[in-house]
Structure formats: structure tokens, C-alpha cells
mmCIF file of N, CA and C in Angstrom:
data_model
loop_
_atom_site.group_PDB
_atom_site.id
_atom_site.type_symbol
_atom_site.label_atom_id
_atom_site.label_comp_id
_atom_site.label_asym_id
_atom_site.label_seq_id
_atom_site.Cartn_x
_atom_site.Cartn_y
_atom_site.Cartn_z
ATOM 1 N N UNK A 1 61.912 136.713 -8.632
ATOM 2 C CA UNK A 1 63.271 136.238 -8.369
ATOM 3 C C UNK A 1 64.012 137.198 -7.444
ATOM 4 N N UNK A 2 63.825 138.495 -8.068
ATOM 5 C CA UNK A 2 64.642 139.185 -7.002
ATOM 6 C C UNK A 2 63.977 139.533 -5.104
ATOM 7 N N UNK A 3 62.834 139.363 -4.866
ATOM 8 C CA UNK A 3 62.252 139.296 -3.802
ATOM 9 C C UNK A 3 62.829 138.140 -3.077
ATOM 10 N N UNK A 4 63.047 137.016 -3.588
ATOM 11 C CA UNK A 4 63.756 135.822 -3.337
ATOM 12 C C UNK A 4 65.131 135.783 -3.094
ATOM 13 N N UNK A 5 65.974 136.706 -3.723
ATOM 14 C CA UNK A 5 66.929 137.020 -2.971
ATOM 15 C C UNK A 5 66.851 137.864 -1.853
ATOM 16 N N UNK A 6 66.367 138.974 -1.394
ATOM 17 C CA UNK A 6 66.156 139.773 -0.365
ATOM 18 C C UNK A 6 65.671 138.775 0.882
ATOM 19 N N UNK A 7 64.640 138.053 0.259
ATOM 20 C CA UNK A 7 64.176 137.023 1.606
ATOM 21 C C UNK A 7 65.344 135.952 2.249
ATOM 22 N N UNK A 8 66.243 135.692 1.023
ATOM 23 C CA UNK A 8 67.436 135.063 1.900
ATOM 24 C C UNK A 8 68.667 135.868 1.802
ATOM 25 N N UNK A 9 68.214 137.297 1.946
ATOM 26 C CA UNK A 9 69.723 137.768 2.666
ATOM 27 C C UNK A 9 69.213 138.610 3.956
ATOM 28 N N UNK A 10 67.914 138.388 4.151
ATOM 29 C CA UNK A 10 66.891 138.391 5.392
ATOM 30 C C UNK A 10 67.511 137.080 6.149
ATOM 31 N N UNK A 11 66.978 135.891 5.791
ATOM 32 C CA UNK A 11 67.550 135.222 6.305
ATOM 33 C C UNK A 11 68.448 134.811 7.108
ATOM 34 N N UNK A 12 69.785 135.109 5.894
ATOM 35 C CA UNK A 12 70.995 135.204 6.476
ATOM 36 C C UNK A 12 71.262 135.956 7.496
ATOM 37 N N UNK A 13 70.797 137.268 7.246
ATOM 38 C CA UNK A 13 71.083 138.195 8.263
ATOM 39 C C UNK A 13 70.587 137.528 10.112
ATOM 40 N N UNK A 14 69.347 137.263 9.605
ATOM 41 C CA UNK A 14 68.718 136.772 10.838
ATOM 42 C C UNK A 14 69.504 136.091 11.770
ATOM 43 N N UNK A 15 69.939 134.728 11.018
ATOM 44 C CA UNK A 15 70.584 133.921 11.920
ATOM 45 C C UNK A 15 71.939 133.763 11.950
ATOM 46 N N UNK A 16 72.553 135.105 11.458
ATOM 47 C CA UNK A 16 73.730 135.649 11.688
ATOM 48 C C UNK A 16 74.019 136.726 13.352
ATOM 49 N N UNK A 17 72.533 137.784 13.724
ATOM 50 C CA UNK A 17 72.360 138.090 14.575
ATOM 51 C C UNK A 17 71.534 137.216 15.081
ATOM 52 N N UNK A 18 71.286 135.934 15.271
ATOM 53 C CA UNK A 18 71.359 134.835 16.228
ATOM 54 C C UNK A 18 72.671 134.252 17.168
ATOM 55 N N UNK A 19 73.410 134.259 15.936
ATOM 56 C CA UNK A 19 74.330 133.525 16.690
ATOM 57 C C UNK A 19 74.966 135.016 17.145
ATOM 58 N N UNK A 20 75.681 135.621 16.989
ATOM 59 C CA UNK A 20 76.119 136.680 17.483
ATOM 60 C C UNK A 20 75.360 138.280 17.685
ATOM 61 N N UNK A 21 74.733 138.061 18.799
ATOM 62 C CA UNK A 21 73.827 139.241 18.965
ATOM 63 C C UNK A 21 73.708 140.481 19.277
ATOM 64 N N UNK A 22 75.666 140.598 19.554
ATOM 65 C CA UNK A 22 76.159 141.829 20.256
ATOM 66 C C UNK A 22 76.913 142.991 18.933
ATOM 67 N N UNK A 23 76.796 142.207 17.473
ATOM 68 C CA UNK A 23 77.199 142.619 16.827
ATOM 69 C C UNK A 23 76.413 143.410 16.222
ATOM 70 N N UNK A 24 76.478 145.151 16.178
ATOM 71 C CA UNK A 24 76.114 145.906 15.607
ATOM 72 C C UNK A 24 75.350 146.272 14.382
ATOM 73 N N UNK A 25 76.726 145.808 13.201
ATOM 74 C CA UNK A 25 76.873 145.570 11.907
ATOM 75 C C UNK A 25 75.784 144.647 11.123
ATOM 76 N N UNK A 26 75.647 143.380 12.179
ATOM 77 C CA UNK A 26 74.526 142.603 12.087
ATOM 78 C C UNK A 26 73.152 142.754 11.842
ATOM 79 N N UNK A 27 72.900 143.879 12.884
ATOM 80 C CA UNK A 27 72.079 144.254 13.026
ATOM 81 C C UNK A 27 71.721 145.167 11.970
ATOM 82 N N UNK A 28 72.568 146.327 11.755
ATOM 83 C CA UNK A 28 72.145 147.209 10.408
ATOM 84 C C UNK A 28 72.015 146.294 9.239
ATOM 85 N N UNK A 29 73.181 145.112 9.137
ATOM 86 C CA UNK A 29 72.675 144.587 7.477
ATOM 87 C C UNK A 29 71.505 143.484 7.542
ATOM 88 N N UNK A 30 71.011 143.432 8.923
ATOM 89 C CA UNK A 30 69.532 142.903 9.137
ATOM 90 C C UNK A 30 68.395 143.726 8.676
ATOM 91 N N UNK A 31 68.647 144.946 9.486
ATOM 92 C CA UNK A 31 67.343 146.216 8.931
ATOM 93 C C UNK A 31 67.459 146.609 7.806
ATOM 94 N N UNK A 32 68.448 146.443 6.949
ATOM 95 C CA UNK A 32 68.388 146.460 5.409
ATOM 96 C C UNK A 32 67.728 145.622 4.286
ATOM 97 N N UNK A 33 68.222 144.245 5.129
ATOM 98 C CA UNK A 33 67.524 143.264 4.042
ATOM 99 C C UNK A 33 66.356 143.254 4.496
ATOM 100 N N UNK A 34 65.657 143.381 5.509
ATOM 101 C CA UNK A 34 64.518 142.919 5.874
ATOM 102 C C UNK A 34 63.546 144.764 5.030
ATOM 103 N N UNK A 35 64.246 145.481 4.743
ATOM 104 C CA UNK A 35 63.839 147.013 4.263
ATOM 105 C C UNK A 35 63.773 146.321 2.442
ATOM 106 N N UNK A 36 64.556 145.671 2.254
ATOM 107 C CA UNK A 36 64.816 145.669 0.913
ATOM 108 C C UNK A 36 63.633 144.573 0.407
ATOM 109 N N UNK A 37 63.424 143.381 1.697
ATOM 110 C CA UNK A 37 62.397 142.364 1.575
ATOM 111 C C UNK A 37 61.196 142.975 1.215
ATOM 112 N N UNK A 38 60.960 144.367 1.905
ATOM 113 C CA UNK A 38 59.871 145.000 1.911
ATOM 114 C C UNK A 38 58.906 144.728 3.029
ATOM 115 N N UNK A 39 59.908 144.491 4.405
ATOM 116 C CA UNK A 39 59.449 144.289 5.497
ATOM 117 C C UNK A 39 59.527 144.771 6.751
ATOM 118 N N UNK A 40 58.883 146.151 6.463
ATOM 119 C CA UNK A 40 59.478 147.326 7.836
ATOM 120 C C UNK A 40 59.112 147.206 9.144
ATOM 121 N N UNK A 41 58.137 146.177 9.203
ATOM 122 C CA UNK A 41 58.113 145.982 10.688
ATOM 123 C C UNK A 41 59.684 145.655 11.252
ATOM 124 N N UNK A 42 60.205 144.252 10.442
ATOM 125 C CA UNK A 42 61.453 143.447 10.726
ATOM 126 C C UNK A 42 62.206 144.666 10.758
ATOM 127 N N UNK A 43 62.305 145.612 10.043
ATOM 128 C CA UNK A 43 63.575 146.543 9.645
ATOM 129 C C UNK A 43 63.585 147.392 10.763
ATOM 130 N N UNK A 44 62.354 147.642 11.518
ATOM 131 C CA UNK A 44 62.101 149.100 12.533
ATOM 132 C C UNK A 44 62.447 147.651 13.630
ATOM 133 N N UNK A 45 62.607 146.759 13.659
ATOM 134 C CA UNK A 45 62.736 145.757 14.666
ATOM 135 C C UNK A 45 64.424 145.678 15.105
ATOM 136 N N UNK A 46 64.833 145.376 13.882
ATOM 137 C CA UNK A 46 66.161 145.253 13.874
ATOM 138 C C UNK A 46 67.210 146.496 14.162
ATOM 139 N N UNK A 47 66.796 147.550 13.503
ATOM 140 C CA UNK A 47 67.310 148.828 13.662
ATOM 141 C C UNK A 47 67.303 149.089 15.458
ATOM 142 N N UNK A 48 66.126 148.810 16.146
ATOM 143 C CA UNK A 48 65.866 148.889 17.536
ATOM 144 C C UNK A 48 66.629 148.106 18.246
ATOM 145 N N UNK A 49 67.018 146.734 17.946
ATOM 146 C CA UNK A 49 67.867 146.059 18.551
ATOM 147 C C UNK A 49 69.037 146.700 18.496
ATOM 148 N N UNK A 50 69.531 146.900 17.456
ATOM 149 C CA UNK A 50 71.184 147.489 17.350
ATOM 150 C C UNK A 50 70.950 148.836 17.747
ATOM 151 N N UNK A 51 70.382 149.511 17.962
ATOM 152 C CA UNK A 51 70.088 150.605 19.122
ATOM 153 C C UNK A 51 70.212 150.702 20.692
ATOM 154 N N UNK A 52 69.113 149.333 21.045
ATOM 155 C CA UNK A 52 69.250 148.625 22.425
ATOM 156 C C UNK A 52 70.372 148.508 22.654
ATOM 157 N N UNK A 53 71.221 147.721 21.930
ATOM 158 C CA UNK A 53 72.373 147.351 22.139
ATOM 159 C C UNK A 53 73.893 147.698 21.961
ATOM 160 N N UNK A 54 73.375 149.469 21.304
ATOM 161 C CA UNK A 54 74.350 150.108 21.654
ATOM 162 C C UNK A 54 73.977 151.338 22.971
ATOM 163 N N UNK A 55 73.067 151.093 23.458
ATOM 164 C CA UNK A 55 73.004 152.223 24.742
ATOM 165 C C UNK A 55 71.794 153.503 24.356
ATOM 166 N N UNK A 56 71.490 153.548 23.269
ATOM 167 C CA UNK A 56 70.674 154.286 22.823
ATOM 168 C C UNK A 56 69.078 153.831 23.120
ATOM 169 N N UNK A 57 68.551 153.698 24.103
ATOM 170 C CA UNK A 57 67.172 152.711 24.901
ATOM 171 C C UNK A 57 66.208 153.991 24.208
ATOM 172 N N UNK A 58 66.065 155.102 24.190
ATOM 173 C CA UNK A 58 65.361 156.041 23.456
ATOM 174 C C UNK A 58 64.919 155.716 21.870
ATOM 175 N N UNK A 59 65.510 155.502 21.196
ATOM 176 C CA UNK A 59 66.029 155.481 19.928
ATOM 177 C C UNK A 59 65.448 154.098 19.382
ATOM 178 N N UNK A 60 66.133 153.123 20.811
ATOM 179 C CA UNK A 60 64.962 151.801 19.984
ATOM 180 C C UNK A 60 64.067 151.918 20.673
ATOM 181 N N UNK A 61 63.131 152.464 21.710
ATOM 182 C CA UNK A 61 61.902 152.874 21.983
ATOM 183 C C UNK A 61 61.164 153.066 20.539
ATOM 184 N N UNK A 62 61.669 154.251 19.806
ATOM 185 C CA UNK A 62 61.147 154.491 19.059
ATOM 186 C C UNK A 62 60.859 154.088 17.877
ATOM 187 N N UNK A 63 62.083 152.850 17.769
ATOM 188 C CA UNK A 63 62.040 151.994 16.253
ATOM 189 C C UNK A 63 60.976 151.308 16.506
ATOM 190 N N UNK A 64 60.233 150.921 17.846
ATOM 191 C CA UNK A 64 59.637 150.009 18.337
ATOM 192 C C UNK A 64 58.387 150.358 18.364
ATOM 193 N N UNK A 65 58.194 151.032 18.338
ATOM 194 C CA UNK A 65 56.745 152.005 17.908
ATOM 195 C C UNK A 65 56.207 152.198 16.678
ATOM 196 N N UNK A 66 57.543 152.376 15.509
ATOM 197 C CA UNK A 66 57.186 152.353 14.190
ATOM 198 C C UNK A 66 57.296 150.909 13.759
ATOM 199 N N UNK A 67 58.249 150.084 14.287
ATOM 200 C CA UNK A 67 57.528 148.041 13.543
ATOM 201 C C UNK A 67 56.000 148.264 14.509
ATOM 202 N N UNK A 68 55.610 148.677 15.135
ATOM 203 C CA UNK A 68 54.417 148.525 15.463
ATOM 204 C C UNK A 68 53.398 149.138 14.380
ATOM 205 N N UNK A 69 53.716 150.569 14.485
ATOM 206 C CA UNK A 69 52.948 151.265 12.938
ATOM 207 C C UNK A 69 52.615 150.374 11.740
ATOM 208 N N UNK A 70 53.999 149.763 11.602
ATOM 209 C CA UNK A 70 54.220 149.376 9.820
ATOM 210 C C UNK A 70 52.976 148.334 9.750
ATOM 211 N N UNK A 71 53.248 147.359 11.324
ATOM 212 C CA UNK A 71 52.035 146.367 11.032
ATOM 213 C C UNK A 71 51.998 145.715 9.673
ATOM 214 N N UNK A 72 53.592 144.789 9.155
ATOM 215 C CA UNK A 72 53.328 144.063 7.947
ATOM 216 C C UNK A 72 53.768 142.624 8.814
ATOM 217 N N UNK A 73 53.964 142.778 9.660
ATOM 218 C CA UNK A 73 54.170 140.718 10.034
ATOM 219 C C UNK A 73 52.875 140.211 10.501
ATOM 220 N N UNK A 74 53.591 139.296 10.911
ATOM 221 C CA UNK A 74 52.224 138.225 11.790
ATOM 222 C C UNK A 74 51.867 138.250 13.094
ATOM 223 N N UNK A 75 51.277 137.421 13.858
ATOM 224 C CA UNK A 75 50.375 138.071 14.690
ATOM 225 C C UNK A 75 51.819 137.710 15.761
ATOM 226 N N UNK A 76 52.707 136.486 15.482
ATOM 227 C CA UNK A 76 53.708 135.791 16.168
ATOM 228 C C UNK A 76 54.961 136.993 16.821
ATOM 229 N N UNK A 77 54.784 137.449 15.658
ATOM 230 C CA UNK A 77 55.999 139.028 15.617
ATOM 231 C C UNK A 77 55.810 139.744 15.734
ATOM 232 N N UNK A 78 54.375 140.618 15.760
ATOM 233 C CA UNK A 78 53.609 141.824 16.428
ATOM 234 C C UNK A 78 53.712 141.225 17.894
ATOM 235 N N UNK A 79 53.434 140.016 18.315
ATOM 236 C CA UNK A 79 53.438 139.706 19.958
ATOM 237 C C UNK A 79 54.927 139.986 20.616
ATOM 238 N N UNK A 80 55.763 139.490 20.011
ATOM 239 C CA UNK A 80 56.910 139.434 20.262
ATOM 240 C C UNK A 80 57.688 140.851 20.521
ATOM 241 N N UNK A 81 56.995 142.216 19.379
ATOM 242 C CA UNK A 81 57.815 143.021 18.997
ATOM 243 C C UNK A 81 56.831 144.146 20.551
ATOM 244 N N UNK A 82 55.280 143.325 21.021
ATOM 245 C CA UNK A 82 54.588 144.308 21.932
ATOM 246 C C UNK A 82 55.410 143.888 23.110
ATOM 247 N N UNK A 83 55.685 142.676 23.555
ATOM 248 C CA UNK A 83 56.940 142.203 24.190
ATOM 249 C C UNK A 83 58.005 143.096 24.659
ATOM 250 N N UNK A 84 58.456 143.216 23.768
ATOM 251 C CA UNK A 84 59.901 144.075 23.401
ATOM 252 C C UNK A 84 59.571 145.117 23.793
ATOM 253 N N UNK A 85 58.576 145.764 23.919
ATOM 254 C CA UNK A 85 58.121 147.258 23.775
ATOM 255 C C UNK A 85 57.758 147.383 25.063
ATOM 256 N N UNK A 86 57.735 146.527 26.368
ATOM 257 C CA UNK A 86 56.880 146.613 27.746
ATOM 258 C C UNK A 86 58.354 146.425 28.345
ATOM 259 N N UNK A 87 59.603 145.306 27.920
ATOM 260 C CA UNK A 87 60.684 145.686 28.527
ATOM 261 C C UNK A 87 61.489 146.574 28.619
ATOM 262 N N UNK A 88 61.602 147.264 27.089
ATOM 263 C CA UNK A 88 62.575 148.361 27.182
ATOM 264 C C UNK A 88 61.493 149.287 27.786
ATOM 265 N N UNK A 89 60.672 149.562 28.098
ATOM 266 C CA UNK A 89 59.779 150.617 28.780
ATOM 267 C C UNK A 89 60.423 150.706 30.290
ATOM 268 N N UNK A 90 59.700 149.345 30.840
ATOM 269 C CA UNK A 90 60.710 149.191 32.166
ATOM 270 C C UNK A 90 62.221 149.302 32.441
ATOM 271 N N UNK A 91 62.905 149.132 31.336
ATOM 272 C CA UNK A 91 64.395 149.255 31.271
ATOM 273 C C UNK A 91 64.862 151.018 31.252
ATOM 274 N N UNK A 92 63.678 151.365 30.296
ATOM 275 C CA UNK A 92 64.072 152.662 30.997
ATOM 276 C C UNK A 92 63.458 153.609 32.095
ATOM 277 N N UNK A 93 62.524 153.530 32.443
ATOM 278 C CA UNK A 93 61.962 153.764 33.863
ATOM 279 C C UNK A 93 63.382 153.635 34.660
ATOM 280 N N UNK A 94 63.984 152.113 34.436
ATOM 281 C CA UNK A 94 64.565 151.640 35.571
ATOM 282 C C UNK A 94 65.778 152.825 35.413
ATOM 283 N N UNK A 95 66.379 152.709 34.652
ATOM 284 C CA UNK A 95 67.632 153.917 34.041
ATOM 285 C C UNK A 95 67.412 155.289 34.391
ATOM 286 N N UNK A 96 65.734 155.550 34.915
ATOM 287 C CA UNK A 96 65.863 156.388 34.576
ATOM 288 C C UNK A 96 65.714 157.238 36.340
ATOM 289 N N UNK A 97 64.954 156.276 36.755
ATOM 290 C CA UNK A 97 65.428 156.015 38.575
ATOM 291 C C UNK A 97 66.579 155.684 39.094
ATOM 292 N N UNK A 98 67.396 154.930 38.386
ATOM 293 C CA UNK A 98 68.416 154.613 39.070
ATOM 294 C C UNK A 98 68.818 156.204 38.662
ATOM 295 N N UNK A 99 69.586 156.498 37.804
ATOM 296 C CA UNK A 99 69.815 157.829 36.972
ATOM 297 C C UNK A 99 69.689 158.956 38.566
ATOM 298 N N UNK A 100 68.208 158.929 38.801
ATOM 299 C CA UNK A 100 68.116 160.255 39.983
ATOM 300 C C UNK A 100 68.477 159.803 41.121
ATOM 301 N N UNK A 101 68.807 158.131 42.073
ATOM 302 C CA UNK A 101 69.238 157.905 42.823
ATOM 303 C C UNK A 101 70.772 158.113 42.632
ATOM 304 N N UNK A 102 71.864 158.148 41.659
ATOM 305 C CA UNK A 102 72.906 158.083 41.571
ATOM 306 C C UNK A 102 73.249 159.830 41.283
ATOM 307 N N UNK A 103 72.423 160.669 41.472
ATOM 308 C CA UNK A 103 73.169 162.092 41.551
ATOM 309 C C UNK A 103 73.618 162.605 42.715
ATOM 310 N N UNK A 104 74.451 163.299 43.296
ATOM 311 C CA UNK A 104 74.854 163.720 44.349
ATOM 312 C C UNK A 104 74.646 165.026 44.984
ATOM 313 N N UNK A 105 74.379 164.605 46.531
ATOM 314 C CA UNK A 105 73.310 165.454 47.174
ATOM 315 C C UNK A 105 74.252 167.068 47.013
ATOM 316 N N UNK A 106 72.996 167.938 46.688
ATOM 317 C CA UNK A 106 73.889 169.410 46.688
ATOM 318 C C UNK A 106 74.379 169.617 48.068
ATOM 319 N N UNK A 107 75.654 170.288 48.056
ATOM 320 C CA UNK A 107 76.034 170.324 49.674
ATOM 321 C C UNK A 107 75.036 171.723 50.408
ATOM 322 N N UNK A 108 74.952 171.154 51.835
ATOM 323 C CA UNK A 108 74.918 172.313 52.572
ATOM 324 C C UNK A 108 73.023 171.388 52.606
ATOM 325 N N UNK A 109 72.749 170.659 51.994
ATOM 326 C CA UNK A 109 71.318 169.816 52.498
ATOM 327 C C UNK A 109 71.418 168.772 53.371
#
């Protein structure tokens, strides 16, 4: 019974950061229930999003590495989460080039 609640406040959470995806809060009481479900891929998933999406691209790099570790979903959400893991790669490459094109030349070069 009580696993059954965790799976629908997983749920909830889910398609709560569906509809609103910019919300933070969402996101943490996503990586909770999905922690409490006993489902750390989802939880190292979710935690990474609300990372992504606060500016921290390092940080969910790394959540993104451990839902990879945990390896408790399916093959649908391991694809999805290796996905995830090839854009923010490029996202930060890209950040991280733009980053050395946007410093300013020392004078006197």
C-alpha cells in the first residue's frame, strides 16, 4: 500500500513538471517521490533537470551519469536519459566555447 502511494505522488509530480517545466520546486518534489518510489534512476533524472534548468549544466551532467549508474528503469528511459546525456554534453562544449570567444583581448595584442 504504501509503495502505491509513492508511485502516485511520482505520478503527480511527473505531470505536474509536464505541464510546467520551468518550475524548480517541481522538480525537487519529483526527485523525491520518485527517491521515495525507490526509483533513483527517475530521482538522479529529475534532480538533473532542475539543475539544467537552473544554470548549473555541471551538476546535471552529473545527476546524469548517476540515473545512468542506478540502472533501475527501462530500456525506454535509459534511452531517453543517454539522450539527455549527448545534449547537455554539447550544451556545454557549446558554453564552454562560446565562454572563450566572449573574453576580451588583453590589451597591447
Amino acid at each position: 500500500e504504501g509503495l502505491g502511494r509513492h508511485d502516485q505522488a511520482l505520478a503527480f509530480a511527473q505531470s505536474y513538471t509536464s505541464r510546467w517545466p520551468d518550475d524548480l520546486q517541481g522538480w525537487a518534489l519529483q526527485a523525491q517521490a520518485a527517491s521515495s518510489a525507490g526509483r533513483q534512476t527517475l530521482a538522479h533524472w529529475a534532480t538533473a533537470e532542475r539543475y539544467q534548468r537552473a544554470g548549473a549544466l555541471n551538476a546535471s551532467l552529473e545527476q546524469l551519469v548517476l540515473a545512468r549508474k542506478a540502472n533501475d528503469a527501462d530500456f525506454t528511459v535509459m534511452s531517453m536519459i543517454d539522450a539527455r546525456l549527448v545534449s547537455l554534453r554539447k550544451e556545454i562544449q557549446f558554453e564552454k566555447s562560446a565562454s572563450k570567444q566572449s573574453k576580451p583581448l588583453k590589451e597591447g595584442i
